[in-house]
Coordinates of C-alpha atoms in Angstrom, one line a residue:
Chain H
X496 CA 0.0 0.0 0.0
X497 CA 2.5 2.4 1.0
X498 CA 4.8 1.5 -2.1
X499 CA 1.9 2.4 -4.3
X500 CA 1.0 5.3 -2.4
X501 CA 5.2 6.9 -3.0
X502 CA 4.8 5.9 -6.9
X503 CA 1.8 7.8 -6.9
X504 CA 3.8 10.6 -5.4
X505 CA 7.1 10.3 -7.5
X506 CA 4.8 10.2 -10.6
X507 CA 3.2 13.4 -9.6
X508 CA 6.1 15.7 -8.8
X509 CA 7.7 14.3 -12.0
X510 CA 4.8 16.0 -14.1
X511 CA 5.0 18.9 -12.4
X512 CA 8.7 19.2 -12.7
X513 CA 8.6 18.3 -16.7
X514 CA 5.7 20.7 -16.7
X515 CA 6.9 24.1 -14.8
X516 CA 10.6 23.5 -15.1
X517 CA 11.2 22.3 -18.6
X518 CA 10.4 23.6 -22.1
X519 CA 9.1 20.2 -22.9
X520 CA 5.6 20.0 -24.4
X521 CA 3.5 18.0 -26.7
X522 CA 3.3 19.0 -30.3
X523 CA 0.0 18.8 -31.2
X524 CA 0.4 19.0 -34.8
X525 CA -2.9 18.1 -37.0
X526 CA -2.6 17.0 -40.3
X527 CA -3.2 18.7 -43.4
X528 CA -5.4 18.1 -46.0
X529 CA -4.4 19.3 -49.7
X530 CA -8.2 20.5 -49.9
X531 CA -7.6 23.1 -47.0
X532 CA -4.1 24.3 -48.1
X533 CA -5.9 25.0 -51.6
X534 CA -8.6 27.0 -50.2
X535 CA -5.9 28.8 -47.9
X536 CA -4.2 29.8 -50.9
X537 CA -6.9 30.7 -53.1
X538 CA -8.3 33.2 -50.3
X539 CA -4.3 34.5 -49.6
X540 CA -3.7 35.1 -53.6
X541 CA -7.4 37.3 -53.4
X542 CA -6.5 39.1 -50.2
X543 CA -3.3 39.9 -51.4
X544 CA -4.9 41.3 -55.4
X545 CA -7.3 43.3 -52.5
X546 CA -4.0 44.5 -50.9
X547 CA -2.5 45.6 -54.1
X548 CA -5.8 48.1 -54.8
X549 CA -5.6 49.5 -51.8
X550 CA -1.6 50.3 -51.7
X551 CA 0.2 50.1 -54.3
X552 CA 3.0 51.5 -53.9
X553 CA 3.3 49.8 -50.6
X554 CA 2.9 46.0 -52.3
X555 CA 5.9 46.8 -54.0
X556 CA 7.8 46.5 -51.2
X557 CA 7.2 43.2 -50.4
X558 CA 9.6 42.5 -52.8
X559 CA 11.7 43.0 -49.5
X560 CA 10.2 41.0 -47.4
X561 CA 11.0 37.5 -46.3
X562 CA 8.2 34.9 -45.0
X563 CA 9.4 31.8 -43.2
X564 CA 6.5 29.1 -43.0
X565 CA 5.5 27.3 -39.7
X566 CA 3.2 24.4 -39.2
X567 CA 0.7 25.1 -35.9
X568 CA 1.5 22.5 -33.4
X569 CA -0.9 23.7 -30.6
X570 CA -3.6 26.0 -29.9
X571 CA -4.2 27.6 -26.5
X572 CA -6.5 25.5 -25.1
X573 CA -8.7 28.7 -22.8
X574 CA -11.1 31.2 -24.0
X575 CA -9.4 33.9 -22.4
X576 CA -6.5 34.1 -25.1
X577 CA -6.0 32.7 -28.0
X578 CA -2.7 31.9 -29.3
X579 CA -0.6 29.3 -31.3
X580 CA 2.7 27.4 -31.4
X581 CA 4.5 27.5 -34.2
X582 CA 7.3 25.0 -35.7
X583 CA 9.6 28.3 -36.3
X584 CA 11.2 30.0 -33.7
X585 CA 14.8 32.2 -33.0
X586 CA 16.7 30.1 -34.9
X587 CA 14.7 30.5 -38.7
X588 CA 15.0 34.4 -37.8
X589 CA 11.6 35.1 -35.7
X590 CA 11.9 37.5 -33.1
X591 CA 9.1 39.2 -31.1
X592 CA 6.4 41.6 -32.6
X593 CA 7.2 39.9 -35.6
X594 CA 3.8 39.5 -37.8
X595 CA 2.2 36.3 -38.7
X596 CA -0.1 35.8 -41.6
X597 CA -2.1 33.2 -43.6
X598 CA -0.7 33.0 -46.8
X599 CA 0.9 36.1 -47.7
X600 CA -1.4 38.5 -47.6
X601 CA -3.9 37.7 -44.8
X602 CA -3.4 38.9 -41.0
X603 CA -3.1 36.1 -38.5
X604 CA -1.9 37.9 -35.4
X605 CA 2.1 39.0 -33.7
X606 CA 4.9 37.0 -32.3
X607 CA 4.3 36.8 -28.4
X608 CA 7.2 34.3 -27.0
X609 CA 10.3 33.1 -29.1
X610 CA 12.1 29.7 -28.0
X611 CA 15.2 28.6 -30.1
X612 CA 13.0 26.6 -32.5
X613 CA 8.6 27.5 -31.9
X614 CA 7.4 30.5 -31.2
X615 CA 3.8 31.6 -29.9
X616 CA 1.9 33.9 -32.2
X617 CA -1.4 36.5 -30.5
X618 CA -4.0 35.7 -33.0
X619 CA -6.9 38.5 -33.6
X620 CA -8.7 35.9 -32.0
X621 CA -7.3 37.2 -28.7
X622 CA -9.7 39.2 -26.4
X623 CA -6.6 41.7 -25.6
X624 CA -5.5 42.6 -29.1
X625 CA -6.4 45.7 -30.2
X626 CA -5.6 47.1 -34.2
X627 CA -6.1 50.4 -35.9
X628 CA -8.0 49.2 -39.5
X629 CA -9.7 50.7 -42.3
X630 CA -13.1 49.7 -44.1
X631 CA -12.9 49.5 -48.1
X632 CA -11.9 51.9 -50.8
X633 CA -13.0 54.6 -49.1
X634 CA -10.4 53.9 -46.2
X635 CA -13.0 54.6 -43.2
X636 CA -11.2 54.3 -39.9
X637 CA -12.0 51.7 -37.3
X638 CA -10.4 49.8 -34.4
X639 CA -10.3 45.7 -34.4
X640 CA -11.3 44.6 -30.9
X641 CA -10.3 41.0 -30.8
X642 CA -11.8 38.0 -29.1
X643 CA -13.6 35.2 -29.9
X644 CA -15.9 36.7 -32.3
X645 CA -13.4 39.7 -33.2
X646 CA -15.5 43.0 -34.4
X647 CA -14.7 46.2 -35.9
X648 CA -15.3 49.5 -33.7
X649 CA -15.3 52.7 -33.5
X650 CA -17.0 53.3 -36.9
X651 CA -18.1 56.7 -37.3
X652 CA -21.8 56.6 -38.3
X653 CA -21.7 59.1 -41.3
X654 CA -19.2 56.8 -42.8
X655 CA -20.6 54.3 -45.5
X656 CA -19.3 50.9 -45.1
X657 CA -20.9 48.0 -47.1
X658 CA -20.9 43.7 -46.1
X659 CA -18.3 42.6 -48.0
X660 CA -15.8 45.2 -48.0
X661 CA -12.5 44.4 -46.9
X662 CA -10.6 45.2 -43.8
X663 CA -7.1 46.1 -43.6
X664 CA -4.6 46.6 -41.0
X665 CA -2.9 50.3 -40.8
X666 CA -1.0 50.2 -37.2
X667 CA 2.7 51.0 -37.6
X668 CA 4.4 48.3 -36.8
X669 CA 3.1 45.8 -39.6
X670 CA 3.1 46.4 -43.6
X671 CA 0.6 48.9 -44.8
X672 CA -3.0 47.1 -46.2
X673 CA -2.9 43.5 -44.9
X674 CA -5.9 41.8 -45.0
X675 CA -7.9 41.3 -41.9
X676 CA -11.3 40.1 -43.1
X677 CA -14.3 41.3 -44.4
X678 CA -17.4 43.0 -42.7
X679 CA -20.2 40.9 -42.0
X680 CA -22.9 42.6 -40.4
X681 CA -23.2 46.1 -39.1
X682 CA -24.8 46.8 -36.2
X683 CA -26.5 50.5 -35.8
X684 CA -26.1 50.9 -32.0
X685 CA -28.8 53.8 -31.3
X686 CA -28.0 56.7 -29.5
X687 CA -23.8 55.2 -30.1
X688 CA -21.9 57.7 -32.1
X689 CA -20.0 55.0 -34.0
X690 CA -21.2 51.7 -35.5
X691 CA -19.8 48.6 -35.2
X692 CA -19.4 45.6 -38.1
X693 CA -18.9 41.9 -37.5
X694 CA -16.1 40.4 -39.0
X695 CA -16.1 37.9 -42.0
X696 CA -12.5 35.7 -41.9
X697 CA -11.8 33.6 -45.1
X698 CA -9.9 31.0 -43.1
X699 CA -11.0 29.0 -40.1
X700 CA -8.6 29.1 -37.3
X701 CA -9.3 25.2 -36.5
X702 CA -8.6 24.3 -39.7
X703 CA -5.3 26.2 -40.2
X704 CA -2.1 24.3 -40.7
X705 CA 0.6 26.4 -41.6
X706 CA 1.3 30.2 -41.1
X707 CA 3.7 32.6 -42.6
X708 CA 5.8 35.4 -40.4
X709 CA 7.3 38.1 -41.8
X710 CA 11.3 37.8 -40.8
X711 CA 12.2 40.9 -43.0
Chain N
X641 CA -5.7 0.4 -8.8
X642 CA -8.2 0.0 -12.1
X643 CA -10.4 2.6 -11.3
X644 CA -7.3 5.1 -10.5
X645 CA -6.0 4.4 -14.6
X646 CA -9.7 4.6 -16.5
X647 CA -10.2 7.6 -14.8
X648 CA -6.8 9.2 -15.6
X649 CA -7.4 7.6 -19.1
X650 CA -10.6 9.8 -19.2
X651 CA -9.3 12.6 -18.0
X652 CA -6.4 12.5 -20.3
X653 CA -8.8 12.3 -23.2
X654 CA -10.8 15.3 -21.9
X655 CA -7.7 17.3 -21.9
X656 CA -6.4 16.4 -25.2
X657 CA -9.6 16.6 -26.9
X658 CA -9.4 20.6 -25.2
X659 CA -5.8 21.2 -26.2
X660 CA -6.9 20.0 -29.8
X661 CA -9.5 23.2 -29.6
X662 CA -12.8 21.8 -29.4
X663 CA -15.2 24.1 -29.0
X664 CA -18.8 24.6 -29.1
X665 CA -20.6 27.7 -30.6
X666 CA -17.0 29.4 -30.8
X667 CA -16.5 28.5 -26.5
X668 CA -13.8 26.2 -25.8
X669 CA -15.2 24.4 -22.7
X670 CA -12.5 23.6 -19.7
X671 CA -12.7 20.0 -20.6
X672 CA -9.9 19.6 -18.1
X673 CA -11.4 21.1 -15.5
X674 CA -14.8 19.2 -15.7
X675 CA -12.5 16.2 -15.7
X676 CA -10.3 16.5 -12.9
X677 CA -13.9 17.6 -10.6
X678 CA -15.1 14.4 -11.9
X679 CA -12.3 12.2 -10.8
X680 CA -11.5 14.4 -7.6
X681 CA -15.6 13.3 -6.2
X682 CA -15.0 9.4 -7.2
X683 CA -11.3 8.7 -6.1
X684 CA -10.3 8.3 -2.3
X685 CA -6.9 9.5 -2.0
X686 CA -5.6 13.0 -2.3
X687 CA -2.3 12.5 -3.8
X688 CA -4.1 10.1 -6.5
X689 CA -6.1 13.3 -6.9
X690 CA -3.8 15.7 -7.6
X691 CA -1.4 13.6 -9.9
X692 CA -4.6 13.0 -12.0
X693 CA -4.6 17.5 -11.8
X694 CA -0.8 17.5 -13.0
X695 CA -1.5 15.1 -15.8
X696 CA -4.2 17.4 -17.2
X697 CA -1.6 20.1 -16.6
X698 CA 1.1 18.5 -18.5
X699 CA -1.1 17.7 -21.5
X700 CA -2.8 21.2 -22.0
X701 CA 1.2 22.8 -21.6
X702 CA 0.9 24.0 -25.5
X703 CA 4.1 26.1 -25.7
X704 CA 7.6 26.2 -23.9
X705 CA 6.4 28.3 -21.2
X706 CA 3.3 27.8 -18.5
X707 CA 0.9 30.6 -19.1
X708 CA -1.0 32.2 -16.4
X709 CA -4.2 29.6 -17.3
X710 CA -2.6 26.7 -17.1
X711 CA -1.0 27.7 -13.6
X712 CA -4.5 29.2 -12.7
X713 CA -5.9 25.2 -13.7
X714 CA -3.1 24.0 -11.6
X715 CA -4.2 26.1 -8.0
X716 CA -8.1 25.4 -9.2
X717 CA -7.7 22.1 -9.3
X718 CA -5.0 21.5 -6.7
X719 CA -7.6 23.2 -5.0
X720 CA -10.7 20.7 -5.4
X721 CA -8.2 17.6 -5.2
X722 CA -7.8 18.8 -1.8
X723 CA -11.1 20.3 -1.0
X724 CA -13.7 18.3 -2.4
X725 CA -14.4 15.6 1.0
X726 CA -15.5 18.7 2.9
X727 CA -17.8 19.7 0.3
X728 CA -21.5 19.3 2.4
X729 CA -24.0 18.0 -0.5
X730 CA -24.5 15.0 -2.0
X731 CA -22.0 14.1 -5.1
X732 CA -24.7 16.1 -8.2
X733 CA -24.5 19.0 -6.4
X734 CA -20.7 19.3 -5.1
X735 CA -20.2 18.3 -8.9
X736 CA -21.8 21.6 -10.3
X737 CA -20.7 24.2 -7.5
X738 CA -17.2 22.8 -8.2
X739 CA -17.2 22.9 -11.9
X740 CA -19.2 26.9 -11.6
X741 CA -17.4 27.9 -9.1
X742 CA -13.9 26.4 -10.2
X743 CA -14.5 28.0 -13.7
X744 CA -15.3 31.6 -12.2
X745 CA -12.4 31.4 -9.8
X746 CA -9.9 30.7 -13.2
X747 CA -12.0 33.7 -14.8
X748 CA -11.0 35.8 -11.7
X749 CA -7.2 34.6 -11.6
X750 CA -6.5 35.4 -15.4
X751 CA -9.3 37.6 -17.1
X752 CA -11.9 39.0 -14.9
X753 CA -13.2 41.3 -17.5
X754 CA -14.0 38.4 -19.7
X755 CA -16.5 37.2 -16.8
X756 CA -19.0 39.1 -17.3
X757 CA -19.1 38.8 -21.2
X758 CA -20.4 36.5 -23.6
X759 CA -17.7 33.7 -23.5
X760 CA -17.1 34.0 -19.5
X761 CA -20.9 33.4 -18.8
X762 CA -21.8 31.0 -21.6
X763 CA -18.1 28.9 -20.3
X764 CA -19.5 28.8 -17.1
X765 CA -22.8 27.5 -18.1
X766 CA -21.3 24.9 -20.8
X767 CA -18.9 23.5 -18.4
X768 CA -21.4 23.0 -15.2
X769 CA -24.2 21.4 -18.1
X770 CA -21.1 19.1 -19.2
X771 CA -19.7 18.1 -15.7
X772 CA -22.9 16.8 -14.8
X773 CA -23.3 14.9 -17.7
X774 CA -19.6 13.2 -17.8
X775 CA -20.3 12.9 -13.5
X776 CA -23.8 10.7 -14.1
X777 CA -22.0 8.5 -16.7
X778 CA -18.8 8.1 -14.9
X779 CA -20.8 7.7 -11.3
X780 CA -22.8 4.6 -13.3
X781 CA -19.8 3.3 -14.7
X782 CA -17.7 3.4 -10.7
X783 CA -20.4 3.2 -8.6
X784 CA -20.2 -0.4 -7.5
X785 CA -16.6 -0.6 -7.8
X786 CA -13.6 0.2 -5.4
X787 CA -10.9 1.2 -5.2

């Protein structure tokens, strides 16, 4: 009895010693279907023609930039963040801040943590990011307020903003006119001053395999 | 000795099937933390209970670091492994003031805004309706068997 009752013990601290004191953890890594990478990169290759409409000039900059790809091992497993693990870290040139994307041209979220080979990427799926965008060709201003169903606010009522158009990120520390989403329902909040507008994503977070982050 | 490994078989496929990201309506449900209240009412010994809490632990760890949830599943759970035999009510009851109130109390320790929103409410709601049923099941399965 008391034999059992000491593995039962040594087991136990053993977890909680690979758990807290390690970097050990287990790759979850799904597998991918040709189906889903085909869809991914039919919805990058439109966000990124969207892109090139809104800023030009700025698209031709990319010729700069250098993507390293990632598979997604693990997804944080609580609603109150929600974040990835990716199979590139410190060592394939990924530092913090750094942006992720689907595809190319789509906005997936910022480098949180960096380990010598995975790094954790804040998706706009988390309830704490916040994002300056603008709505369509007309550029209306509006602020991305993340979570689990991410919205658009801050939408200044006189502005006219259509379902459908797209959303593009403008804050300072990313590339000018990445694709966010598009807007999928507005709601008129009476007596608000601004609007706000659901968001419609191209991709499904679940079914995501691989992501892209901009080293350069 | 056989109950003590189908129930840390069970709660090792709650938590795996939550570090996968299942989710319900867009809420991922603390499958982890309905598990380990589940297994903390049926097994006898305390230190049986909280290895079964450190296993869930160590299967939900998705990166290289602990985040603040997964240590805030470790004190809630450590918590009811030690707590539950002084809980008053019959096993139904403890099940779904341990799986409300153990839910809320990981709310308060890492997002208390999120609490009174949308996703804290409806979690709270979607793990107590869940506990209970993965509590009748496993009580039917257990309840003529010991230890």
């Amino acid at each position: 009895m008391y034999m059992r009752r000491y593995i039962i013990i040594a087991i136990t601290i053993a977890l909680g010693v690979v758990t807290y004191t390690t970097p050990l953890f287990l790759k979850k890594e799904r597998n991918g279907a040709e189906e889903d990478r085909l869809k991914v990169e039919n919805r990058d290759l439109l966000a990124r023609i969207d892109r090139m409409q809104i800023a030009y000039e700025e698209v031709k900059k990319e010729r700069d930039e250098l993507i390293v790809r990632g598979k997604i091992f693990s997804q944080y497993p609580f609603n109150t963040k929600n974040r990835i693990t990716v199979s590139v870290g410190e060592s394939e040139g990924v530092r913090l801040a750094q942006i992720a994307t689907v595809g190319e041209g789509i906005l997936l979220g910022y480098v949180r943590e960096v380990a010598p080979h995975t790094s954790v990427v804040e998706t706009v799926f988390d309830p704490s990011l916040q994002l300056p965008v603008r709505i369509g060709i007309h550029e209306v201003d509006g602020m991305l307020q993340g979570g689990a169903e991410p919205k658009v606010v801050l939408i200044e009522k006189t502005k006219a903003i259509q379902v459908g158009d797209a959303i593009y990120g403008v804050a300072n520390n990313m590339p000018y006119g990445l694709k966010i989403g598009e807007i999928g329902t507005i709601q008129d909040k009476t007596g608000n001053v601004f609007n706000e507008a659901t968001i419609r994503f191209s991709y499904s977070i679940n079914e995501l395999r691989e992501v892209g982050i901009k080293v350069r | 000795m056989k109950k003590l490994l189908w129930l840390a078989v069970g709660v090792g496929v709650l938590a795996l099937a939550q570090a996968y990201g299942v989710s319900i309506q867009g809420i991922k449900p603390n499958l982890a933390l309905v598990g380990i209240a589940v297994a903390s009412l049926i097994i006898q010994r305390v230190e049986e209970r909280i290895m079964i809490v450190l296993g869930a632990v160590t299967l939900l760890k998705f990166s290289p670091t602990v985040g603040s949830d997964l240590f805030a599943l470790t004190v809630v759970g450590v918590m009811i492994a030690v707590g539950v035999r002084i809980m008053p009510w019959y096993g139904m009851v403890n099940m779904m003031v341990i799986t409300s109130v153990g839910t809320v109390v990981m709310y308060l320790l890492t997002a208390p805004r999120l609490l009174v929103e949308r996703v804290g409410i409806e979690e709270v709601i979607m793990n107590t309706a869940i506990g209970m049923v993965v509590f009748v099941i496993a009580e039917r399965l257990w309840q003529n068997t010991n230890t």
